[in-house]
mmCIF file of C-alpha atoms in Angstrom:
data_model
loop_
_atom_site.group_PDB
_atom_site.id
_atom_site.type_symbol
_atom_site.label_atom_id
_atom_site.label_comp_id
_atom_site.label_asym_id
_atom_site.label_seq_id
_atom_site.Cartn_x
_atom_site.Cartn_y
_atom_site.Cartn_z
ATOM 1 C CA MET A 75 144.928 73.374 33.209
ATOM 2 C CA ASP A 76 146.249 71.647 36.281
ATOM 3 C CA THR A 77 143.470 70.164 38.136
ATOM 4 C CA LEU A 78 144.528 71.150 41.332
ATOM 5 C CA ILE A 79 143.962 74.772 40.987
ATOM 6 C CA THR A 80 140.932 76.464 42.592
ATOM 7 C CA ARG A 81 138.485 77.728 40.161
ATOM 8 C CA VAL A 82 136.074 80.621 40.886
ATOM 9 C CA TYR A 83 132.826 80.883 38.923
ATOM 10 C CA LEU A 84 130.984 84.322 38.947
ATOM 11 C CA LYS A 85 127.386 84.610 38.102
ATOM 12 C CA GLU A 86 124.773 87.240 38.892
ATOM 13 C CA ASN A 87 121.505 86.986 40.233
ATOM 14 C CA CYS A 88 119.194 88.725 38.115
ATOM 15 C CA LYS A 89 120.167 87.166 34.332
ATOM 16 C CA PHE A 90 122.462 84.561 35.478
ATOM 17 C CA GLN A 91 125.084 85.540 33.242
ATOM 18 C CA ASN A 92 128.686 85.417 33.695
ATOM 19 C CA VAL A 93 130.518 88.300 35.661
ATOM 20 C CA ILE A 94 133.514 89.762 34.153
ATOM 21 C CA GLU A 95 136.032 92.559 35.598
ATOM 22 C CA ALA A 96 135.589 91.436 39.229
ATOM 23 C CA LYS A 97 138.220 91.578 42.141
ATOM 24 C CA VAL A 98 138.451 87.869 43.592
ATOM 25 C CA THR A 99 141.036 87.708 46.457
ATOM 26 C CA LEU A 100 142.549 85.086 48.752
ATOM 27 C CA GLU A 101 143.197 86.789 52.122
ATOM 28 C CA ALA A 102 143.733 86.063 55.822
ATOM 29 C CA ILE A 103 144.288 88.803 59.012
ATOM 30 C CA GLY A 104 147.568 89.974 58.897
ATOM 31 C CA LYS A 105 148.819 88.021 55.443
ATOM 32 C CA LYS A 106 149.655 89.197 51.800
ATOM 33 C CA THR A 107 146.439 89.406 49.329
ATOM 34 C CA PHE A 108 146.798 87.003 46.483
ATOM 35 C CA ARG A 109 144.518 88.220 43.483
ATOM 36 C CA ALA A 110 142.618 85.353 41.298
ATOM 37 C CA VAL A 111 143.675 85.399 37.760
ATOM 38 C CA TYR A 112 140.876 85.200 34.983
ATOM 39 C CA ASP A 113 140.697 82.853 32.451
ATOM 40 C CA LYS A 114 139.061 84.250 29.333
ATOM 41 C CA LYS A 115 138.462 80.772 27.781
ATOM 42 C CA GLY A 116 137.071 79.099 30.139
ATOM 43 C CA LYS A 117 135.331 82.124 32.073
ATOM 44 C CA PHE A 118 136.536 81.485 35.532
ATOM 45 C CA TYR A 119 138.935 83.264 38.164
ATOM 46 C CA TYR A 120 141.453 80.872 39.631
ATOM 47 C CA PHE A 121 144.450 80.327 42.224
ATOM 48 C CA ASP A 122 146.995 78.238 41.564
ATOM 49 C CA SER A 123 147.508 77.075 44.768
ATOM 50 C CA ILE A 124 145.700 77.952 48.288
ATOM 51 C CA PRO A 125 148.769 78.646 51.174
ATOM 52 C CA LYS A 126 148.384 77.308 54.455
ATOM 53 C CA GLY A 127 146.656 80.247 56.970
ATOM 54 C CA TYR A 128 144.444 81.354 54.537
ATOM 55 C CA THR A 129 140.991 81.418 55.205
ATOM 56 C CA THR A 130 138.696 83.813 53.031
ATOM 57 C CA ILE A 131 137.989 84.288 49.436
ATOM 58 C CA PHE A 132 136.214 87.930 48.623
ATOM 59 C CA VAL A 133 134.554 88.676 45.650
ATOM 60 C CA GLU A 134 134.423 92.583 44.886
ATOM 61 C CA HIS A 135 132.709 94.732 41.919
ATOM 62 C CA ASP A 136 131.002 97.959 41.465
ATOM 63 C CA GLN A 137 127.826 96.521 40.601
ATOM 64 C CA TYR A 138 127.404 93.835 43.126
ATOM 65 C CA GLU A 139 127.240 92.979 46.766
ATOM 66 C CA THR A 140 130.535 91.948 48.211
ATOM 67 C CA ASP A 141 130.524 88.177 48.604
ATOM 68 C CA GLY A 142 132.885 85.875 50.425
ATOM 69 C CA TYR A 143 133.546 81.920 50.943
ATOM 70 C CA LEU A 144 135.496 80.581 53.944
ATOM 71 C CA ILE A 145 137.937 78.116 52.872
ATOM 72 C CA ASP A 146 139.701 75.127 54.760
ATOM 73 C CA GLU A 147 141.768 72.089 53.519
ATOM 74 C CA ASP A 148 138.690 70.457 52.715
ATOM 75 C CA SER A 149 137.421 73.063 50.165
ATOM 76 C CA PRO A 150 136.132 72.152 46.926
ATOM 77 C CA LYS A 151 138.621 72.979 44.074
ATOM 78 C CA ARG A 152 135.464 74.717 42.029
ATOM 79 C CA ILE A 153 133.336 77.171 44.115
ATOM 80 C CA ASP A 154 130.564 78.887 42.303
ATOM 81 C CA PHE A 155 129.375 82.803 43.381
ATOM 82 C CA ASN A 156 125.909 84.475 42.507
ATOM 83 C CA LEU A 157 126.068 87.764 43.183
ATOM 84 C CA ASP A 158 123.160 90.430 44.102
ATOM 85 C CA CYS A 159 122.876 93.383 42.785
ATOM 86 C CA LYS A 160 123.933 96.572 45.041
ATOM 87 C CA GLY A 161 120.856 97.283 47.985
ATOM 88 C CA ASN A 162 119.267 94.276 46.483
ATOM 89 C CA ILE A 163 119.773 90.814 47.968
ATOM 90 C CA ARG A 164 117.600 88.185 46.213
ATOM 91 C CA GLN A 165 116.311 85.554 48.729
ATOM 92 C CA TYR A 166 116.205 81.685 47.906
ATOM 93 C CA GLU A 167 115.970 78.596 49.682
ATOM 94 C CA ILE A 168 117.606 75.026 48.928
ATOM 95 C CA LYS A 169 115.044 72.146 48.064
ATOM 96 C CA THR A 170 116.251 68.806 47.724
ATOM 97 C CA ASN A 171 114.391 67.236 44.464
ATOM 98 C CA GLN A 172 113.732 64.054 43.326
ATOM 99 C CA TYR A 173 114.446 63.100 39.245
ATOM 100 C CA LYS A 174 114.034 60.075 37.669
ATOM 101 C CA ASP A 175 117.195 58.725 35.743
ATOM 102 C CA LYS A 176 116.134 58.232 32.158
ATOM 103 C CA GLY A 177 119.435 56.946 31.398
ATOM 104 C CA TYR A 178 119.100 54.163 33.964
ATOM 105 C CA PRO A 179 117.295 50.635 32.550
ATOM 106 C CA THR A 180 114.699 50.220 34.789
ATOM 107 C CA ASP A 181 111.639 52.840 35.142
ATOM 108 C CA ASN A 182 112.000 53.380 38.870
ATOM 109 C CA TYR A 183 115.411 54.324 39.497
ATOM 110 C CA TYR A 184 115.699 58.052 40.861
ATOM 111 C CA TYR A 185 118.364 60.531 41.840
ATOM 112 C CA TYR A 186 118.187 63.611 44.295
ATOM 113 C CA LYS A 187 119.783 66.907 43.863
ATOM 114 C CA ASN A 188 119.704 69.795 45.839
ATOM 115 C CA ASP A 189 118.231 73.022 43.804
ATOM 116 C CA THR A 190 118.279 76.609 44.412
ATOM 117 C CA ILE A 191 114.874 78.204 44.244
ATOM 118 C CA PHE A 192 114.553 82.003 44.102
ATOM 119 C CA ASN A 193 111.043 83.396 45.492
ATOM 120 C CA ASN A 194 111.508 86.616 44.024
ATOM 121 C CA GLU A 195 111.658 88.619 47.393
ATOM 122 C CA TYR A 196 114.414 91.097 48.314
ATOM 123 C CA VAL A 197 116.232 92.273 51.051
ATOM 124 C CA PHE A 198 118.712 95.400 51.802
ATOM 125 C CA ARG A 199 121.819 94.424 54.189
ATOM 126 C CA ASP A 200 123.205 97.607 55.599
ATOM 127 C CA ASN A 201 127.266 97.210 55.402
ATOM 128 C CA TYR A 202 128.065 99.701 57.952
ATOM 129 C CA LYS A 203 126.404 98.410 60.914
ATOM 130 C CA LEU A 204 126.164 95.257 62.988
ATOM 131 C CA LEU A 205 123.669 94.364 65.128
ATOM 132 C CA ILE A 206 125.502 92.719 68.400
ATOM 133 C CA SER A 207 123.539 90.930 71.261
ATOM 134 C CA PHE A 208 123.802 88.606 74.197
ATOM 135 C CA PRO A 209 121.220 85.820 74.193
ATOM 136 C CA ASN A 210 120.495 85.924 77.747
ATOM 137 C CA SER A 211 120.032 89.562 78.518
ATOM 138 C CA TYR A 212 116.526 89.626 78.913
ATOM 139 C CA SER A 213 116.467 91.066 82.143
ATOM 140 C CA LEU A 214 119.705 93.403 81.914
ATOM 141 C CA PRO A 215 119.311 96.978 81.753
ATOM 142 C CA TYR A 216 120.233 98.493 78.001
ATOM 143 C CA LYS A 217 123.087 100.272 79.288
ATOM 144 C CA ASP A 218 124.407 97.552 81.190
ATOM 145 C CA ILE A 219 124.205 95.422 77.835
ATOM 146 C CA ILE A 220 126.299 98.463 76.368
ATOM 147 C CA LYS A 221 128.998 98.394 78.756
ATOM 148 C CA LYS A 222 129.320 94.701 78.623
ATOM 149 C CA LEU A 223 129.475 94.640 74.782
ATOM 150 C CA ASP A 224 131.976 97.609 74.726
ATOM 151 C CA SER A 225 134.491 95.396 77.098
ATOM 152 C CA ILE A 226 134.174 92.750 74.422
ATOM 153 C CA VAL A 227 134.417 94.784 70.938
ATOM 154 C CA LYS A 228 136.409 97.650 71.180
ATOM 155 C CA PRO A 229 139.522 95.823 71.096
ATOM 156 C CA TYR A 230 138.419 95.140 67.479
ATOM 157 C CA GLY A 231 137.675 98.843 66.952
ATOM 158 C CA LEU A 232 134.031 98.529 67.122
ATOM 159 C CA GLU A 233 131.909 100.954 68.792
ATOM 160 C CA PHE A 234 128.113 101.711 69.817
ATOM 161 C CA ILE A 235 126.293 103.837 67.485
ATOM 162 C CA ASP A 236 125.116 106.597 69.949
ATOM 163 C CA ASP A 237 123.881 108.863 67.067
ATOM 164 C CA LEU A 238 121.747 106.660 65.334
ATOM 165 C CA VAL A 239 119.263 108.607 63.069
ATOM 166 C CA PRO A 240 116.159 107.739 63.555
ATOM 167 C CA GLU A 241 116.655 106.456 66.687
ATOM 168 C CA ALA A 242 115.380 102.795 66.788
ATOM 169 C CA ILE A 243 115.374 99.636 68.865
ATOM 170 C CA PHE A 244 116.009 96.340 67.588
ATOM 171 C CA ALA A 245 115.098 93.104 69.481
ATOM 172 C CA LYS A 246 114.855 89.627 69.186
ATOM 173 C CA LEU A 247 111.125 88.264 69.809
ATOM 174 C CA GLU A 248 109.570 84.835 69.349
ATOM 175 C CA LEU A 249 107.846 86.461 66.155
ATOM 176 C CA GLY A 250 111.318 87.234 64.957
ATOM 177 C CA GLU A 251 113.552 90.041 64.801
ATOM 178 C CA LYS A 252 111.948 93.133 65.129
ATOM 179 C CA SER A 253 112.537 96.800 64.870
ATOM 180 C CA ALA A 254 110.964 100.221 65.088
ATOM 181 C CA PRO A 255 111.335 103.732 65.788
ATOM 182 C CA TYR A 256 111.578 104.377 69.134
ATOM 183 C CA HIS A 257 113.664 106.668 71.892
ATOM 184 C CA ILE A 258 115.071 103.988 74.248
ATOM 185 C CA ASP A 259 115.357 104.588 78.038
ATOM 186 C CA GLN A 260 118.948 102.864 78.243
ATOM 187 C CA THR A 261 117.962 102.152 82.050
ATOM 188 C CA LYS A 262 115.078 99.601 81.124
ATOM 189 C CA SER A 263 115.534 96.022 80.128
ATOM 190 C CA LEU A 264 113.606 93.979 77.639
ATOM 191 C CA LYS A 265 111.569 92.795 80.397
ATOM 192 C CA ASP A 266 110.962 96.154 81.592
ATOM 193 C CA LEU A 267 109.472 96.906 78.026
ATOM 194 C CA ALA A 268 107.678 93.856 77.825
ATOM 195 C CA SER A 269 105.448 94.675 81.112
ATOM 196 C CA ASP A 270 104.739 98.200 79.812
ATOM 197 C CA ARG A 271 101.586 98.661 77.623
ATOM 198 C CA ASN A 272 102.951 101.984 76.303
ATOM 199 C CA SER A 273 105.975 100.737 74.832
ATOM 200 C CA ILE A 274 106.675 99.408 71.255
ATOM 201 C CA ILE A 275 107.894 96.053 72.479
ATOM 202 C CA TYR A 276 104.388 95.234 74.200
ATOM 203 C CA ARG A 277 102.476 96.305 70.912
ATOM 204 C CA ILE A 278 105.019 94.056 68.726
ATOM 205 C CA MET A 279 104.536 91.449 71.200
ATOM 206 C CA ASP A 280 100.891 91.428 71.527
ATOM 207 C CA TYR A 281 100.458 91.595 67.707
ATOM 208 C CA GLY A 282 101.176 87.925 67.701
ATOM 209 C CA SER A 283 100.135 85.444 70.133
ATOM 210 C CA THR A 284 103.008 86.181 73.091
ATOM 211 C CA TYR A 285 101.629 87.429 76.262
ATOM 212 C CA TYR A 286 103.343 88.903 79.332
ATOM 213 C CA PRO A 287 104.708 87.667 81.742
ATOM 214 C CA ILE A 288 107.373 85.645 79.526
ATOM 215 C CA GLU A 289 108.117 82.315 80.789
ATOM 216 C CA ASP A 290 111.491 81.727 82.170
ATOM 217 C CA PHE A 291 112.222 78.891 79.516
ATOM 218 C CA LEU A 292 111.729 81.093 76.724
ATOM 219 C CA GLN A 293 113.564 84.408 78.463
ATOM 220 C CA SER A 294 116.732 83.321 76.298
ATOM 221 C CA ILE A 295 115.397 83.934 73.068
ATOM 222 C CA TYR A 296 114.384 87.664 73.710
ATOM 223 C CA TYR A 297 117.005 89.893 73.835
ATOM 224 C CA PHE A 298 118.130 93.563 72.589
ATOM 225 C CA ARG A 299 120.240 93.921 69.941
ATOM 226 C CA LEU A 300 122.386 96.744 69.762
ATOM 227 C CA PRO A 301 123.838 98.941 66.917
ATOM 228 C CA TYR A 302 127.615 98.814 66.176
ATOM 229 C CA ARG A 303 130.139 100.254 63.757
ATOM 230 C CA LYS A 304 133.752 100.424 63.093
ATOM 231 C CA THR A 305 135.462 103.333 64.771
ATOM 232 C CA ASP A 306 136.652 104.684 61.501
ATOM 233 C CA LYS A 307 133.020 104.414 60.211
ATOM 234 C CA SER A 308 134.118 102.304 57.232
ATOM 235 C CA ALA A 309 131.805 99.537 55.682
ATOM 236 C CA PHE A 310 132.260 95.924 56.283
ATOM 237 C CA ARG A 311 133.018 93.770 53.219
ATOM 238 C CA GLY A 312 129.627 91.595 53.464
ATOM 239 C CA ASP A 313 128.927 88.774 56.062
ATOM 240 C CA PHE A 314 132.382 87.386 55.670
ATOM 241 C CA ASP A 315 134.474 90.261 56.493
ATOM 242 C CA LEU A 316 138.016 89.274 58.225
ATOM 243 C CA LEU A 317 137.093 91.253 61.767
ATOM 244 C CA LEU A 318 133.501 89.919 61.910
ATOM 245 C CA THR A 319 134.572 86.070 61.335
ATOM 246 C CA LYS A 320 137.189 87.363 63.997
ATOM 247 C CA LEU A 321 135.095 88.584 66.670
ATOM 248 C CA LYS A 322 132.643 85.590 66.139
ATOM 249 C CA GLU A 323 135.086 83.098 66.373
ATOM 250 C CA GLU A 324 136.897 84.379 69.246
ATOM 251 C CA HIS A 325 133.516 85.554 71.222
ATOM 252 C CA PRO A 326 131.003 82.631 70.750
ATOM 253 C CA GLU A 327 128.687 84.144 73.501
ATOM 254 C CA ILE A 328 127.628 87.301 71.679
ATOM 255 C CA ASN A 329 125.732 87.310 68.080
ATOM 256 C CA ALA A 330 127.201 89.703 65.459
ATOM 257 C CA GLU A 331 125.479 90.512 62.313
ATOM 258 C CA LEU A 332 125.035 92.569 59.581
ATOM 259 C CA LEU A 333 121.984 94.426 59.794
ATOM 260 C CA TYR A 334 119.343 93.227 57.131
ATOM 261 C CA ALA A 335 116.133 94.687 56.423
ATOM 262 C CA ASN A 336 113.176 93.249 54.215
ATOM 263 C CA LYS A 337 112.899 95.434 51.119
ATOM 264 C CA PHE A 338 109.852 94.155 48.617
ATOM 265 C CA PHE A 339 108.964 91.278 46.668
ATOM 266 C CA ILE A 340 107.907 90.731 42.850
ATOM 267 C CA ASP A 341 104.782 89.621 42.174
ATOM 268 C CA THR A 342 104.549 86.611 40.396
ATOM 269 C CA ASP A 343 101.664 87.845 38.027
ATOM 270 C CA VAL A 344 104.255 90.772 36.798
ATOM 271 C CA LYS A 345 106.526 89.865 34.286
ATOM 272 C CA ILE A 346 109.661 92.496 34.336
ATOM 273 C CA LYS A 347 112.998 92.345 33.020
ATOM 274 C CA ILE A 348 114.806 91.840 36.361
ATOM 275 C CA SER A 349 117.962 93.859 36.112
ATOM 276 C CA CYS A 350 120.260 95.535 38.564
ATOM 277 C CA ALA A 351 118.797 99.100 37.149
ATOM 278 C CA GLU A 352 115.194 97.951 37.091
ATOM 279 C CA LEU A 353 115.669 97.254 40.772
ATOM 280 C CA SER A 354 117.005 100.429 41.718
ATOM 281 C CA ARG A 355 114.932 102.721 40.103
ATOM 282 C CA TYR A 356 112.446 102.308 43.080
ATOM 283 C CA ASP A 357 115.142 103.361 45.751
ATOM 284 C CA ASP A 358 114.175 106.808 45.312
ATOM 285 C CA LYS A 359 110.685 105.853 46.752
ATOM 286 C CA ILE A 360 111.936 103.342 49.712
ATOM 287 C CA MET A 361 115.261 104.158 50.520
ATOM 288 C CA ASN A 362 116.839 107.012 52.989
ATOM 289 C CA TYR A 363 119.915 107.952 50.585
ATOM 290 C CA GLN A 364 118.399 111.744 49.906
ATOM 291 C CA PHE A 365 119.065 112.224 53.729
ATOM 292 C CA LEU A 366 123.123 111.856 53.697
ATOM 293 C CA PRO A 367 123.919 115.439 53.091
ATOM 294 C CA ASP A 368 122.233 116.401 56.348
ATOM 295 C CA TYR A 369 124.226 114.132 58.101
ATOM 296 C CA GLU A 370 128.089 115.047 56.615
ATOM 297 C CA ASN A 371 127.484 111.771 54.305
ATOM 298 C CA ASP A 372 128.127 109.651 57.498
ATOM 299 C CA LYS A 373 126.683 106.021 56.340
ATOM 300 C CA SER A 374 127.257 104.335 59.664
ATOM 301 C CA ARG A 375 124.739 106.971 61.348
ATOM 302 C CA LEU A 376 122.081 106.917 58.869
ATOM 303 C CA LEU A 377 119.357 104.094 58.626
ATOM 304 C CA PHE A 378 119.340 103.305 54.940
ATOM 305 C CA LEU A 379 115.684 101.759 55.343
ATOM 306 C CA ASP A 380 112.956 102.928 58.039
ATOM 307 C CA PRO A 381 113.083 100.329 61.168
ATOM 308 C CA GLY A 382 110.523 97.918 60.775
ATOM 309 C CA PHE A 383 109.663 98.324 57.013
ATOM 310 C CA GLY A 384 108.222 95.327 55.199
ATOM 311 C CA GLU A 385 108.522 93.251 58.301
ATOM 312 C CA TYR A 386 104.728 93.250 59.464
ATOM 313 C CA VAL A 387 102.854 90.045 58.285
ATOM 314 C CA TYR A 388 99.802 92.106 56.704
ATOM 315 C CA SER A 389 101.685 94.874 55.011
ATOM 316 C CA ARG A 390 104.001 94.035 52.312
ATOM 317 C CA VAL A 391 105.805 95.995 49.509
ATOM 318 C CA PHE A 392 105.812 95.080 46.179
ATOM 319 C CA ILE A 393 106.789 95.675 42.525
ATOM 320 C CA GLY A 394 102.842 95.099 40.784
ATOM 321 C CA LYS A 395 101.467 96.577 37.755
ATOM 322 C CA TYR A 396 101.541 100.399 38.947
ATOM 323 C CA GLY A 397 104.944 100.101 39.712
ATOM 324 C CA LEU A 398 105.602 100.047 43.737
ATOM 325 C CA ASP A 399 102.970 98.704 45.861
ATOM 326 C CA GLN A 400 102.190 97.795 49.008
ATOM 327 C CA THR A 401 99.173 95.539 50.416
ATOM 328 C CA TRP A 402 97.634 96.538 54.003
ATOM 329 C CA ASP A 403 95.142 94.300 55.573
ATOM 330 C CA GLY A 404 94.832 92.426 52.057
ATOM 331 C CA GLU A 405 94.030 95.830 50.010
ATOM 332 C CA VAL A 406 96.428 97.118 47.708
ATOM 333 C CA VAL A 407 97.491 100.570 48.569
ATOM 334 C CA TYR A 408 99.327 102.984 45.871
ATOM 335 C CA ASP A 409 101.517 105.932 46.280
ATOM 336 C CA PRO A 410 104.086 106.742 43.503
ATOM 337 C CA GLN A 411 104.785 110.216 44.103
ATOM 338 C CA ARG A 412 108.272 110.835 45.828
ATOM 339 C CA ARG A 413 108.176 113.471 48.593
ATOM 340 C CA THR A 414 111.737 114.855 49.192
ATOM 341 C CA ASN A 415 110.923 115.840 52.584
ATOM 342 C CA GLN A 416 109.963 112.369 53.981
ATOM 343 C CA SER A 417 112.057 109.285 54.219
ATOM 344 C CA ASN A 418 109.328 107.027 52.169
ATOM 345 C CA PHE A 419 106.185 106.373 50.819
ATOM 346 C CA ARG A 420 105.370 104.171 53.713
ATOM 347 C CA TYR A 421 106.062 105.979 56.774
ATOM 348 C CA LYS A 422 105.975 109.511 55.702
ATOM 349 C CA ARG A 423 107.976 110.464 58.747
ATOM 350 C CA ILE A 424 110.432 113.437 58.385
ATOM 351 C CA LEU A 425 113.936 112.720 59.615
ATOM 352 C CA GLN A 426 115.376 115.177 61.982
ATOM 353 C CA LYS A 427 118.606 115.981 62.813
ATOM 354 C CA LYS A 428 119.845 114.904 66.168
ATOM 355 C CA GLU A 429 119.606 117.742 68.441
ATOM 356 C CA GLU A 430 122.872 119.426 69.987
ATOM 357 C CA GLN A 431 122.967 118.217 73.635
#
């Protein structure tokens, strides 16, 4: 086969087996979509050529999260994807390791290779919600941030989610990206909340080593992250969605990312056969899917994972010898029972419909 073609290899992140029956496409905004051909013998998908102006390769499959790859004239002719199970994205890090070259005549010759190291931690990506922010908006009232962001993103077919359930606050703080159930007074700025001892922001900040007032030189890393969705309430196609890529390229002054949330990790002492089915069987205890019918099945409105779930340092949710457990201040808490009127086993908080105004 022609060595100039672009090959796409697909594996899944559980058993690292080849993935077949996927839809692999070459796309760009305003251009015809090309679909890759599958080579059964070589077990890869391929494009004969990459026409000028095309920007993204997408991979879609019913069982796996949509993934993408940004291409240009310098892109490799072989592209490898590791696909994650729907609703369960496996975390990893790239480490550069040193290896001894046994084929070299001397004993002191080594080479270096980048290895993918999986850490058995899983996160959830909400493909219906964007978190958008201005990095320098610490002193700006929430309603003014909405107004400024609307002026930028409305032409892209995006809108602020004003009926989010449950109501929540998202912010970037020194301790990282945080979220919590909270009624937002839109006249308040993050600076106002940071100085209010009764606010959730003050409590989260005080949880670590940060104290009010925030020094001027640090204020650029403290800001609200506001939830937005497509006006037609459809899903984004993962992190490489064409609309999202265009928005970030044309407006570098804002941050726009899909909503991610920590879900659970797998205890290294527990041996389970990791599979999509095995990972998803815990969802009735964690996720809020059961509440969709109460909100007209509007996936852009309902938070699938409660705000703050799995984000706190001393409380971690994991799959252990009793199934789904959690640690709290170092002690294991086990609660296997599903409660249909509660959002999940951790918060045990009833979701309520937003009252009609």
